[in-house]
mmCIF file of C-alpha atoms in Angstrom:
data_model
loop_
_atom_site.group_PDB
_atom_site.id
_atom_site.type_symbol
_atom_site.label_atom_id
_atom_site.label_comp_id
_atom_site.label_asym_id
_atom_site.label_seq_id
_atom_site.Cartn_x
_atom_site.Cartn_y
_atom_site.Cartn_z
ATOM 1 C CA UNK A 1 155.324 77.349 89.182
ATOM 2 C CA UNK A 2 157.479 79.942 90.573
ATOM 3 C CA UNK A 3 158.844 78.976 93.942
ATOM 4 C CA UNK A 4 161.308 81.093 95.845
ATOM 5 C CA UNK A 5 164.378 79.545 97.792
ATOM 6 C CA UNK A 6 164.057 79.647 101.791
ATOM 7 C CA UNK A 7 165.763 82.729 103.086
ATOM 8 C CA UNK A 8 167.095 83.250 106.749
ATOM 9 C CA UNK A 9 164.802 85.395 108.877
ATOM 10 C CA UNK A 10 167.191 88.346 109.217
ATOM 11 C CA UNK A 11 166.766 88.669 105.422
ATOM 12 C CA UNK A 12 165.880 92.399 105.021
ATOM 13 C CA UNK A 13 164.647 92.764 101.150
ATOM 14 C CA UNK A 14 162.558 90.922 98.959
ATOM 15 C CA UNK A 15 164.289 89.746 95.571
ATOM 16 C CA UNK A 16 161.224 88.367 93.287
ATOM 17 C CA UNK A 17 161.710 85.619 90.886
ATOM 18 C CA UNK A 18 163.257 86.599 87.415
ATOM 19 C CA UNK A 19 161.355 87.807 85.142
ATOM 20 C CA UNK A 20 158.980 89.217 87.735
ATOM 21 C CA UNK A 21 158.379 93.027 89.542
ATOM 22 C CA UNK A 22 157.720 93.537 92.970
ATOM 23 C CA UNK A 23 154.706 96.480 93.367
ATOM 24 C CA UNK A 24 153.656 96.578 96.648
ATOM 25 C CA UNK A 25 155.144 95.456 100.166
ATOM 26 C CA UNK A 26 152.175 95.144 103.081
ATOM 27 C CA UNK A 27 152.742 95.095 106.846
ATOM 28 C CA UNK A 28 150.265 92.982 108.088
ATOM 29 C CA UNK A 29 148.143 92.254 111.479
ATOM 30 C CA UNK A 30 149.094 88.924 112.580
ATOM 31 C CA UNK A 31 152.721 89.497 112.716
ATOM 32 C CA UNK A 32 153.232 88.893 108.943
ATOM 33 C CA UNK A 33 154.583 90.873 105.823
ATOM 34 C CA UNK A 34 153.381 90.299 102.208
ATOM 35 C CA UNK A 35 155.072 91.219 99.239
ATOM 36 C CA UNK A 36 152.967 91.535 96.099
ATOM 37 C CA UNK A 37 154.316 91.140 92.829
ATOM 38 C CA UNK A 38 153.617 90.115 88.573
ATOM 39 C CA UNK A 39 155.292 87.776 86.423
ATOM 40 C CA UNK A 40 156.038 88.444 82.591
ATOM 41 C CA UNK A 41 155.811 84.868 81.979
ATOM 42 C CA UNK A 42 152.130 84.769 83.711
ATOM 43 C CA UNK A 43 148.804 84.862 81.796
ATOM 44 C CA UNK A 44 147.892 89.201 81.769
ATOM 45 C CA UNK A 45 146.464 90.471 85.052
ATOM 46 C CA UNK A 46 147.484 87.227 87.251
ATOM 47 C CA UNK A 47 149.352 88.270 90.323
ATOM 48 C CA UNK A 48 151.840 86.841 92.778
ATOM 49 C CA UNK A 49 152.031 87.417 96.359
ATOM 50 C CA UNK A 50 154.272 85.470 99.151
ATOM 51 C CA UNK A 51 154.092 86.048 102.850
ATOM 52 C CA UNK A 52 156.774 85.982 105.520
ATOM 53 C CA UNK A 53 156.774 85.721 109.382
ATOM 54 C CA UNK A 54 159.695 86.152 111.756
ATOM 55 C CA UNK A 55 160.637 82.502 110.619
ATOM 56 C CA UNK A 56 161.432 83.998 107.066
ATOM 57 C CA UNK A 57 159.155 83.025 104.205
ATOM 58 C CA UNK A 58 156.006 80.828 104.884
ATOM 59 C CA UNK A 59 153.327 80.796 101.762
ATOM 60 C CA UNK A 60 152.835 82.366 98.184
ATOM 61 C CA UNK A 61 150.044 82.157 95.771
ATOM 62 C CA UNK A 62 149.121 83.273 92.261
ATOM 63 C CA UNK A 63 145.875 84.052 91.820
ATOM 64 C CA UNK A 64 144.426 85.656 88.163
ATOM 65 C CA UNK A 65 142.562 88.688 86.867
ATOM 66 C CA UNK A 66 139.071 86.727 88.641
ATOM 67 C CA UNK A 67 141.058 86.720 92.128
ATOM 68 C CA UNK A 68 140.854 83.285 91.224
ATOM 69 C CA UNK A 69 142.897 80.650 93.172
ATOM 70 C CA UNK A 70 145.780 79.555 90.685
ATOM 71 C CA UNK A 71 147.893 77.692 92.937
ATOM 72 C CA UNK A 72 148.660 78.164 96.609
ATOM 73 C CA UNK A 73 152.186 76.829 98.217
ATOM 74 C CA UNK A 74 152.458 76.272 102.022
ATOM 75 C CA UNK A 75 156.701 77.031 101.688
ATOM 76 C CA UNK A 76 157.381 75.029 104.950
ATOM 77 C CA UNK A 77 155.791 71.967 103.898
ATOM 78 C CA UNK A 78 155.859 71.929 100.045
ATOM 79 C CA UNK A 79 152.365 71.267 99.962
ATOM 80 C CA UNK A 80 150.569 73.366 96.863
ATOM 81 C CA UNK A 81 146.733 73.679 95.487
ATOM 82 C CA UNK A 82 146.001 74.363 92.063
ATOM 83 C CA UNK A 83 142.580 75.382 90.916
ATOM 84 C CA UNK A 84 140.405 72.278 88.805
ATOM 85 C CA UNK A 85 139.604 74.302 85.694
ATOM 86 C CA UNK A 86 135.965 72.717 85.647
ATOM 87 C CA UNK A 87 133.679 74.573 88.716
ATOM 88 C CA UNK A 88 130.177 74.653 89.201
ATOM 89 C CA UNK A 89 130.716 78.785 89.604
ATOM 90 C CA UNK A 90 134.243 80.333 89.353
ATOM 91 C CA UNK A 91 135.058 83.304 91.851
ATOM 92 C CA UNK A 92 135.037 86.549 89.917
ATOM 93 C CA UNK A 93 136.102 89.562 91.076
ATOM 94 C CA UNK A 94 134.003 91.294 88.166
ATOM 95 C CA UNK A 95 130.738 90.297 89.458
ATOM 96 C CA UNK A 96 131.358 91.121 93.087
ATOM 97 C CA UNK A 97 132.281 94.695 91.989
ATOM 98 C CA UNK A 98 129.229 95.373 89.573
ATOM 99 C CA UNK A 99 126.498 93.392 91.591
ATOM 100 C CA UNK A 100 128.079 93.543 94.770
ATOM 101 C CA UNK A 101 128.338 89.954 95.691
ATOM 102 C CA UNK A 102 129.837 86.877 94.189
ATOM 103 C CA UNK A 103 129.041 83.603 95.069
ATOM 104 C CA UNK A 104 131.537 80.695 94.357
ATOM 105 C CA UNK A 105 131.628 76.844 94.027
ATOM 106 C CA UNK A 106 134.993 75.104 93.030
ATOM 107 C CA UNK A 107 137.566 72.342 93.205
ATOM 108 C CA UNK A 108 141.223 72.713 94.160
ATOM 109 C CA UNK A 109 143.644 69.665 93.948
ATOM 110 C CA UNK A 110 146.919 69.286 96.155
ATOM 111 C CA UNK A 111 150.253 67.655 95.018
ATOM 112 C CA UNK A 112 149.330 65.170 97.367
ATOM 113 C CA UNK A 113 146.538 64.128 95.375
ATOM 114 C CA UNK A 114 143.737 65.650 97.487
ATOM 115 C CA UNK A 115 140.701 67.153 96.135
ATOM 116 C CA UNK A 116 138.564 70.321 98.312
ATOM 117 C CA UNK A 117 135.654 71.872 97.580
ATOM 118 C CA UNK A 118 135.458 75.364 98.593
ATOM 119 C CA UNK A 119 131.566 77.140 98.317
ATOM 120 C CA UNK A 120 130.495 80.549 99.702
ATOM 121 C CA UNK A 121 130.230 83.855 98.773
ATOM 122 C CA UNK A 122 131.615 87.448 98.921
ATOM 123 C CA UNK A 123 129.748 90.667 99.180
ATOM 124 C CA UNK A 124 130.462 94.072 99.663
ATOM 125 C CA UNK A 125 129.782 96.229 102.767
ATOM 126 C CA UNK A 126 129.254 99.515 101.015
ATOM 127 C CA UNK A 127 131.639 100.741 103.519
ATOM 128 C CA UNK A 128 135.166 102.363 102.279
ATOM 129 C CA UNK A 129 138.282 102.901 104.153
ATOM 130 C CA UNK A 130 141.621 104.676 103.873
ATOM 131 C CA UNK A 131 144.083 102.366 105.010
ATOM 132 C CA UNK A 132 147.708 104.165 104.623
ATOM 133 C CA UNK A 133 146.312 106.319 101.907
ATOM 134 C CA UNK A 134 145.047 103.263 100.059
ATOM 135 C CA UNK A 135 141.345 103.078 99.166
ATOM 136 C CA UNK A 136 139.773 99.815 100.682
ATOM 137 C CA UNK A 137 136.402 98.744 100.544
ATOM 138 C CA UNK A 138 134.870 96.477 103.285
ATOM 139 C CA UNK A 139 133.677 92.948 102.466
ATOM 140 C CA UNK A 140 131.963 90.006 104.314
ATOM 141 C CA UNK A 141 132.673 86.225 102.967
ATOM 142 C CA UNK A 142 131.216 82.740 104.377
ATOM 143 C CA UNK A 143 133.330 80.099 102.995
ATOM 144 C CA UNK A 144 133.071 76.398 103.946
ATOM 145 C CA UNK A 145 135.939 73.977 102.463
ATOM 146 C CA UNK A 146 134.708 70.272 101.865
ATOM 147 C CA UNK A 147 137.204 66.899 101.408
ATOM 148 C CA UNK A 148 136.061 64.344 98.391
ATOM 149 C CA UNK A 149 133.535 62.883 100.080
ATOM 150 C CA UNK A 150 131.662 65.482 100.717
ATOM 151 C CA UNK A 151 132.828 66.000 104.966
ATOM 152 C CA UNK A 152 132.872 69.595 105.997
ATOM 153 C CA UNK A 153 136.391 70.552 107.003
ATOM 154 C CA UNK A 154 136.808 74.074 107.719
ATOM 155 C CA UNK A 155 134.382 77.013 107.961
ATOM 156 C CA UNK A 156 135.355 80.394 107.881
ATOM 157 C CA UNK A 157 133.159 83.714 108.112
ATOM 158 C CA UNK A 158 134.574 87.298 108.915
ATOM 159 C CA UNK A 159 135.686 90.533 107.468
ATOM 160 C CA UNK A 160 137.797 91.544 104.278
ATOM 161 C CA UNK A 161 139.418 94.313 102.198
ATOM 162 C CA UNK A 162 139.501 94.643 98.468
ATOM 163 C CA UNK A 163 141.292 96.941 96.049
ATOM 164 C CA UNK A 164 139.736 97.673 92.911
ATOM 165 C CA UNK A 165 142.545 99.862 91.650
ATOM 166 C CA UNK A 166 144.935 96.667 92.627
ATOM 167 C CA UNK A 167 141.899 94.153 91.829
ATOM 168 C CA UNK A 168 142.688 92.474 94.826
ATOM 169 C CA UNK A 169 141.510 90.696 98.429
ATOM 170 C CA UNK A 170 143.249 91.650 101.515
ATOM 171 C CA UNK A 171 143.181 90.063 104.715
ATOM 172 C CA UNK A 172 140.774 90.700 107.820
ATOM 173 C CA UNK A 173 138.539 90.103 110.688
ATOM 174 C CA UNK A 174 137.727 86.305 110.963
ATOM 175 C CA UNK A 175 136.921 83.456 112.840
ATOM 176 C CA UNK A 176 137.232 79.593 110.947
ATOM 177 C CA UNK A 177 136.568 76.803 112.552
ATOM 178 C CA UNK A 178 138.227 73.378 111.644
ATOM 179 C CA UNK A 179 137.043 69.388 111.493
ATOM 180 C CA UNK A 180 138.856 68.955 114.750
ATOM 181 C CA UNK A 181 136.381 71.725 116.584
ATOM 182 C CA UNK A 182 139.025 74.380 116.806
ATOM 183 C CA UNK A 183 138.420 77.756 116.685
ATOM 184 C CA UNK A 184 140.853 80.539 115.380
ATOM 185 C CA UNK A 185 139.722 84.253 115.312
ATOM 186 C CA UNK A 186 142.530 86.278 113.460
ATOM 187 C CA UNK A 187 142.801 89.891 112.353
ATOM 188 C CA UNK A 188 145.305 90.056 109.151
ATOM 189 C CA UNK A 189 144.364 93.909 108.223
ATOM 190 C CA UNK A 190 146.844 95.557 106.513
ATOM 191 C CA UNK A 191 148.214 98.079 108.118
ATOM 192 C CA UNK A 192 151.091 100.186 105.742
ATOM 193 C CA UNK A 193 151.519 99.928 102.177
ATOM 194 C CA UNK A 194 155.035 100.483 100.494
ATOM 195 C CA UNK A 195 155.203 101.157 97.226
ATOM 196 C CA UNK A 196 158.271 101.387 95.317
ATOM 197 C CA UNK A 197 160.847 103.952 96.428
ATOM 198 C CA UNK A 198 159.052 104.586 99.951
ATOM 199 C CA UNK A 199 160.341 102.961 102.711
ATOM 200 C CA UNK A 200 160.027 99.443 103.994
ATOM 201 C CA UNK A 201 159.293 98.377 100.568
ATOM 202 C CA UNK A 202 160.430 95.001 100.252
ATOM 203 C CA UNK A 203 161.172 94.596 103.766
ATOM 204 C CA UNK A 204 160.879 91.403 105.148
ATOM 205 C CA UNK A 205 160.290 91.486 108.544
ATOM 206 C CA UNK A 206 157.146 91.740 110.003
ATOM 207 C CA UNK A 207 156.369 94.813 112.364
ATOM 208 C CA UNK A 208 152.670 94.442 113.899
ATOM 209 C CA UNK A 209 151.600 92.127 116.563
ATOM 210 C CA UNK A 210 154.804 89.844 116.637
ATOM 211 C CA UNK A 211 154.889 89.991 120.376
ATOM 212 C CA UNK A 212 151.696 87.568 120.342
ATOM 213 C CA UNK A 213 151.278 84.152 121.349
ATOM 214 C CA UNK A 214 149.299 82.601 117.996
ATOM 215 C CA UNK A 215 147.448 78.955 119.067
ATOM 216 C CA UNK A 216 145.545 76.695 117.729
ATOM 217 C CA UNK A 217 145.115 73.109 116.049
ATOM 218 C CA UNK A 218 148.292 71.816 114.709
ATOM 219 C CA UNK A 219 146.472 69.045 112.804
ATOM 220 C CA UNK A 220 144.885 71.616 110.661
ATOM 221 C CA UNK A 221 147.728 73.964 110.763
ATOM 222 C CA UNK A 222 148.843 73.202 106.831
ATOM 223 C CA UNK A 223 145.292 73.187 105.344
ATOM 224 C CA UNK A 224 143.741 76.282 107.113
ATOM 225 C CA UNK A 225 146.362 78.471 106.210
ATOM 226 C CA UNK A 226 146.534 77.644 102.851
ATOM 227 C CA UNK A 227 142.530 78.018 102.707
ATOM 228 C CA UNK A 228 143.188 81.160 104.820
ATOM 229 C CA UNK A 229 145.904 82.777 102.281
ATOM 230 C CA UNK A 230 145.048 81.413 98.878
ATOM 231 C CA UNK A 231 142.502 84.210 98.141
ATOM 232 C CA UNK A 232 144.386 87.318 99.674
#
C-alpha cells in the first residue's frame, strides 16, 4: 500500500508517490480537494485518489478497473479497508454502464480486524451534465453497510456522478444515516477539474464551502467517511 506522509495545511502542490502520475486535481463541495492519480506498480486500470481538507491530507483509496473498493485509508487515524476477494456480487462498473444498474454485495476487512458488509446498488439517471467541461452522468445508489453479525450500521441513499471516459464515481447529493441515529446530508459535487498544465492542478487547498460549520456523530466519524469515500 501506498501511503503518503502528512503534509502541513499550507502545502500548495500535490507530489504523488514514486512511481505514480497525478491526472486530475478536483475542487470539491464540502470544503475538500481530491487529487486523482495511477501507479505503475498497480494492477492496469486501478486508480488512486487522496483527499485533503484545510487540515492537510485526510483519506486515499485505490479502487480498480470495476470501481471496486481496493483499500481505503482514513490518514488521520491509520485505519484502512481492503476488499475480501470472495463476494456474493462484486461492484462493476461494466455492468452499470451497459445495463444501467449494478447491484453489489461484498466484504471489506479493516487492519483492526473488522469485517463490513456493504449491499446496494447503483443505477443510472439517464441524465448528463457538463461539469467544468467534463461530461458527467447522473446516478442514484442505496447502500447499507452491515458489522459481522449481521447489525445494520450505516445507510446511505443520494445522488452521484460518474465518468466513463475516467471510469470513475464522483461525489454527490446524500443523506446516510448511522447506528447511533445520526443523520448527515452532504453535497461533495465536484465543482472544477484541473488537468495537467491548467491551473490549480495539484493544488491542495480546498476552495468551496470551507466557511461551513460540518456536524455530526463523532462516534461514527472514522467509519462513515471511509464508507462515504472508498467508492469515489
Amino acid at each position: 500500500m501506498l501511503t503518503l506522509p502528512a503534509l502541513p495545511a499550507a502545502a500548495a502542490n500535490f507530489t504523488p508517490p514514486s512511481g505514480c502520475k497525478l491526472e486530475i486535481t478536483v475542487q470539491n463541495r464540502g470544503c475538500s480537494v481530491s487529487q486523482h492519480y495511477r501507479c505503475g506498480s498497480d494492477a492496469p486500470g486501478d486508480q488512486r485518489v487522496t483527499y485533503f481538507t484545510p487540515e492537510g491530507p485526510t483519506f486515499q483509496s485505490r479502487i480498480d478497473r470495476e470501481t471496486r473498493w481496493m483499500e481505503s485509508t482514513d490518514l488521520r487515524s491509520g485505519l484502512t479497508d481492503v476488499l475480501e476477494e470472495e463476494a456474493q456480487d462484486h461492484a462493476s462498473f461494466s455492468t452499470l454502464l451497459e445495463t444501467g444498474r449494478d447491484d453489489f454485495d461484498f466484504w471489506t476487512r479493516s487492519n483492526d480486524g473488522e469485517r463490513l458488509r456493504h449491499v446496494g446498488h447503483d443505477e443510472l439517471t439517464g441524465e448528463t451534465v457538463q461539469i467544468d467541461g467534463v461530461t458527467l452522468e447522473l446516478t442514484r445508489f442505496e447502500l447499507t453497510t452491515y458489522g459481522e453479525s449481521g447489525q445494520v450500521l450505516i445507510r446511505r441513499h443520494g445522488q452521484q456522478f460518474i465518468s466513463r471516459a475516467q471510469g470513475r464515481f464522483y461525489g454527490g447529493v446524500e443523506t446516510s444515516e448511522d447506528w447511533t441515529g445520526a443523520v448527515r446530508q452532504t453535497n461533495d459535487s465536484p465543482v472544477t477539474f484541473s488537468f495537467p498544465g491548467q491551473p490549480g492542478f495539484g493544488s491542495t487547498k480546498p476552495e468551496y464551502d470551507c466557511d461551513l460549520q460540518m456536524v455530526g456523530g463523532q462516534g461514527a466519524d472514522i467509519l462513515w467517511q471511509l464508507v462515504k469515500e472508498a467508492r469515489t
